[in-house]
């Protein structure tokens, strides 16, 4: 079974621009969660989508948004990029139902904002 | 609010020595606890999880962890370190606050294994 894939793997953007990252979950998984990883703040939860609906949200500004498509693929968008948005963005997929959901992480997209 | 503290941002052991990575959690309700490993330029891989069944949990690659409610701890151990164990390890908690798929991670412990 193919794992979680994220595209692109690396991205360089300029302050003020916007960016869209993509995540394809494992086949059959309906939940996709997004995390931001930085040296200073560590791993932080951004949001989770399940069946095309945002189910949970972390404490990030509205510049961070996401969506999920009917095939469970998910995108996250960051508008008006700031230098502090430079990070590794990880997505994780899971079946999404019940309390214990083993989450499978993708390799991440490394975003550099200059 | 739930939180995770990993004691020691860097741990160094000799090959063949015991590995002990410490994790303490805070949660107002019984938590679910996880250990993940991250190799350079890769995502996170689940090592093991505690889901309120057995308190001693065995995971992949010879790792295990023991849930101790009285100490609010979930330390990760491996009897004999291999060079391939060098990586960063993250402890995470989920207690349903904000959703069960919302993991709260510790700051991570970088494990170095030397010959």
Coordinates of C-alpha atoms in Angstrom, one line a residue:
Chain A
X1 CA 0.0 0.0 0.0
X2 CA 1.4 3.4 -0.9
X3 CA 2.3 5.8 1.9
X4 CA 1.4 9.4 2.4
X5 CA 2.8 11.6 -0.3
X6 CA 3.4 15.3 -0.1
X7 CA 4.2 17.7 -2.9
X8 CA 6.3 19.5 -3.5
X9 CA 9.1 18.4 -1.2
X10 CA 10.9 21.7 -1.2
X11 CA 9.6 25.2 -1.9
X12 CA 11.2 28.7 -1.8
X13 CA 8.9 31.7 -1.6
X14 CA 9.2 35.4 -1.0
X15 CA 7.5 37.3 1.8
X16 CA 4.0 38.4 0.9
X17 CA 3.4 35.6 -1.5
X18 CA 1.1 32.7 -1.0
X19 CA 1.7 29.0 -1.2
X20 CA -0.3 25.8 -1.6
X21 CA 0.9 22.4 -0.4
X22 CA -0.6 19.1 -1.3
X23 CA -1.1 15.9 0.6
X24 CA -2.3 12.5 -0.7
X25 CA -3.4 10.2 2.1
X26 CA -3.1 6.4 2.2
X27 CA -5.9 4.8 0.2
X28 CA -9.0 4.4 2.4
X29 CA -8.0 7.0 4.9
X30 CA -10.5 9.8 5.3
X31 CA -8.7 12.0 7.8
X32 CA -5.8 14.3 7.0
X33 CA -4.1 16.4 9.7
X34 CA -1.5 19.0 9.1
X35 CA 1.4 20.0 11.4
X36 CA 4.1 22.6 11.3
X37 CA 7.6 21.8 12.5
X38 CA 10.1 24.5 13.3
X39 CA 13.3 24.4 15.5
X40 CA 11.8 27.0 17.8
X41 CA 8.2 25.9 18.3
X42 CA 8.6 22.2 17.5
X43 CA 5.7 20.2 16.1
X44 CA 2.4 22.1 16.2
X45 CA -1.1 21.0 15.0
X46 CA -2.6 23.1 12.3
X47 CA -5.9 21.5 11.5
X48 CA -7.6 18.2 10.6
X49 CA -10.0 17.4 7.8
X50 CA -12.3 14.5 7.7
X51 CA -14.8 13.8 4.9
X52 CA -14.1 17.2 3.3
X53 CA -14.9 19.1 6.6
X54 CA -12.5 20.8 9.0
X55 CA -13.0 18.8 12.2
X56 CA -10.3 20.3 14.4
X57 CA -8.2 23.4 14.4
X58 CA -5.0 24.5 16.1
X59 CA -4.0 28.0 17.2
X60 CA -2.8 29.5 13.9
X61 CA -3.8 32.7 12.2
X62 CA -6.4 32.8 9.5
X63 CA -3.6 33.0 6.9
X64 CA -3.4 29.3 7.3
X65 CA -6.2 27.4 5.6
X66 CA -6.9 24.1 4.1
X67 CA -9.4 22.0 2.3
X68 CA -10.1 18.4 1.5
X69 CA -11.4 16.9 -1.7
X70 CA -13.8 14.1 -2.2
X71 CA -10.9 11.7 -2.8
X72 CA -9.5 12.7 0.6
X73 CA -6.6 14.5 -0.8
X74 CA -5.9 17.7 1.1
X75 CA -4.3 21.0 0.4
X76 CA -3.2 23.7 2.8
X77 CA -2.7 27.3 1.8
X78 CA -0.7 30.0 3.5
X79 CA -1.3 33.5 2.3
X80 CA 0.8 36.6 2.8
X81 CA 3.9 34.6 3.8
X82 CA 6.1 35.8 6.6
X83 CA 9.7 34.8 7.4
X84 CA 8.4 32.9 10.4
X85 CA 6.4 30.6 8.2
X86 CA 9.6 28.8 7.1
X87 CA 9.1 25.3 8.4
X88 CA 8.7 21.7 7.6
X89 CA 5.0 21.0 7.0
X90 CA 3.9 17.5 7.7
X91 CA 0.6 15.9 6.9
X92 CA -0.7 12.7 8.5
X93 CA -3.5 10.5 7.4
X94 CA -5.6 8.1 9.3
X95 CA -8.9 6.2 9.0
X96 CA -10.4 9.0 11.1
X97 CA -13.1 7.1 12.9
X98 CA -13.0 6.1 16.6
X99 CA -10.7 7.3 19.3
X100 CA -7.5 5.6 18.4
X101 CA -6.3 6.6 15.0
X102 CA -2.9 5.5 14.0
X103 CA -1.6 8.5 12.1
X104 CA 0.8 7.9 9.2
X105 CA 3.0 10.8 8.3
X106 CA 4.3 11.9 5.0
X107 CA 7.9 13.1 4.3
X108 CA 6.9 16.7 4.6
X109 CA 7.3 19.8 2.5
X110 CA 10.1 22.1 3.5
X111 CA 9.1 25.7 2.9
X112 CA 11.6 28.5 3.0
X113 CA 10.4 32.1 3.0
X114 CA 13.0 34.7 2.0
Chain B
X1 CA -4.7 21.4 29.1
X2 CA -2.6 18.5 27.9
X3 CA 1.1 18.9 27.5
X4 CA 4.2 16.8 27.1
X5 CA 7.7 17.3 28.5
X6 CA 10.7 15.4 27.2
X7 CA 13.6 15.6 29.6
X8 CA 16.9 15.9 27.7
X9 CA 17.0 17.4 24.3
X10 CA 20.1 15.4 23.5
X11 CA 21.0 11.9 24.7
X12 CA 24.2 10.1 23.8
X13 CA 24.8 6.3 24.3
X14 CA 27.3 3.8 23.2
X15 CA 26.3 1.0 20.8
X16 CA 24.9 -1.9 22.9
X17 CA 24.0 0.3 25.8
X18 CA 20.5 0.9 27.3
X19 CA 18.5 3.6 25.7
X20 CA 16.2 5.6 28.0
X21 CA 14.3 8.5 26.7
X22 CA 12.0 10.3 29.2
X23 CA 8.5 11.6 28.7
X24 CA 6.1 13.1 31.2
X25 CA 2.6 14.2 30.3
X26 CA -0.1 16.3 31.7
X27 CA -3.7 15.5 30.9
X28 CA -7.0 16.1 32.8
X29 CA -8.4 12.8 31.4
X30 CA -6.9 9.4 30.7
X31 CA -4.6 10.1 27.7
X32 CA -3.5 8.2 24.7
X33 CA 0.3 8.3 24.4
X34 CA 2.6 7.8 21.4
X35 CA 6.3 7.7 20.6
X36 CA 7.4 8.7 17.1
X37 CA 10.8 8.6 15.5
X38 CA 12.1 11.0 12.8
X39 CA 15.1 10.3 10.7
X40 CA 16.8 13.2 8.8
X41 CA 14.7 14.6 6.0
X42 CA 11.9 12.2 6.7
X43 CA 8.5 12.3 8.3
X44 CA 7.5 10.7 11.6
X45 CA 7.2 7.0 12.1
X46 CA 5.1 5.5 14.9
X47 CA 7.2 3.4 17.3
X48 CA 4.4 2.5 19.7
X49 CA 1.2 3.7 21.3
X50 CA -0.5 3.4 24.7
X51 CA -4.3 3.0 24.5
X52 CA -5.3 2.1 28.1
X53 CA -4.8 -1.6 27.6
X54 CA -1.5 -3.1 28.9
X55 CA 0.7 -0.6 30.7
X56 CA 3.9 -2.0 29.1
X57 CA 3.8 -1.4 25.4
X58 CA 6.1 -3.1 22.9
X59 CA 6.8 -1.4 19.6
X60 CA 8.9 -1.8 16.5
X61 CA 12.7 -2.1 16.4
X62 CA 12.9 -3.4 19.9
X63 CA 11.6 -0.4 21.7
X64 CA 9.1 -0.5 24.5
X65 CA 7.5 2.0 26.9
X66 CA 5.8 1.8 30.2
X67 CA 2.8 3.9 31.2
X68 CA 3.0 4.9 34.8
X69 CA -0.1 6.9 35.9
X70 CA 1.2 7.7 39.3
X71 CA 4.3 9.3 37.8
X72 CA 2.5 10.7 34.7
X73 CA 5.3 9.2 32.7
X74 CA 5.7 7.2 29.5
X75 CA 9.5 6.6 29.1
X76 CA 10.9 4.9 26.1
X77 CA 13.5 2.2 26.4
X78 CA 15.5 -0.2 24.3
X79 CA 17.9 -2.7 26.0
X80 CA 20.7 -2.4 23.4
X81 CA 21.3 0.6 21.1
X82 CA 22.2 0.2 17.5
X83 CA 23.8 2.7 15.3
X84 CA 20.7 2.8 13.2
X85 CA 18.7 4.1 16.2
X86 CA 20.3 7.5 15.9
X87 CA 17.4 9.9 15.2
X88 CA 15.0 12.3 16.9
X89 CA 12.3 10.9 19.1
X90 CA 9.0 12.6 19.9
X91 CA 6.5 11.7 22.6
X92 CA 3.0 12.8 21.9
X93 CA -0.3 12.9 23.8
X94 CA -3.9 12.9 22.7
X95 CA -6.8 13.0 25.2
X96 CA -9.6 14.0 22.9
X97 CA -9.4 17.7 23.7
X98 CA -9.7 19.4 20.4
X99 CA -10.1 16.0 18.7
X100 CA -8.4 12.6 19.0
X101 CA -6.3 13.3 16.0
X102 CA -4.9 16.4 17.5
X103 CA -1.5 15.3 18.8
X104 CA 0.4 17.4 21.3
X105 CA 4.1 16.7 20.8
X106 CA 7.1 17.1 23.2
X107 CA 10.1 19.1 22.0
X108 CA 11.9 16.0 21.0
X109 CA 15.1 14.1 22.1
X110 CA 17.9 13.7 19.6
X111 CA 19.6 10.3 20.2
X112 CA 23.2 9.9 19.2
X113 CA 24.7 6.4 19.2
X114 CA 28.5 6.1 19.2
X115 CA 30.7 3.1 18.6

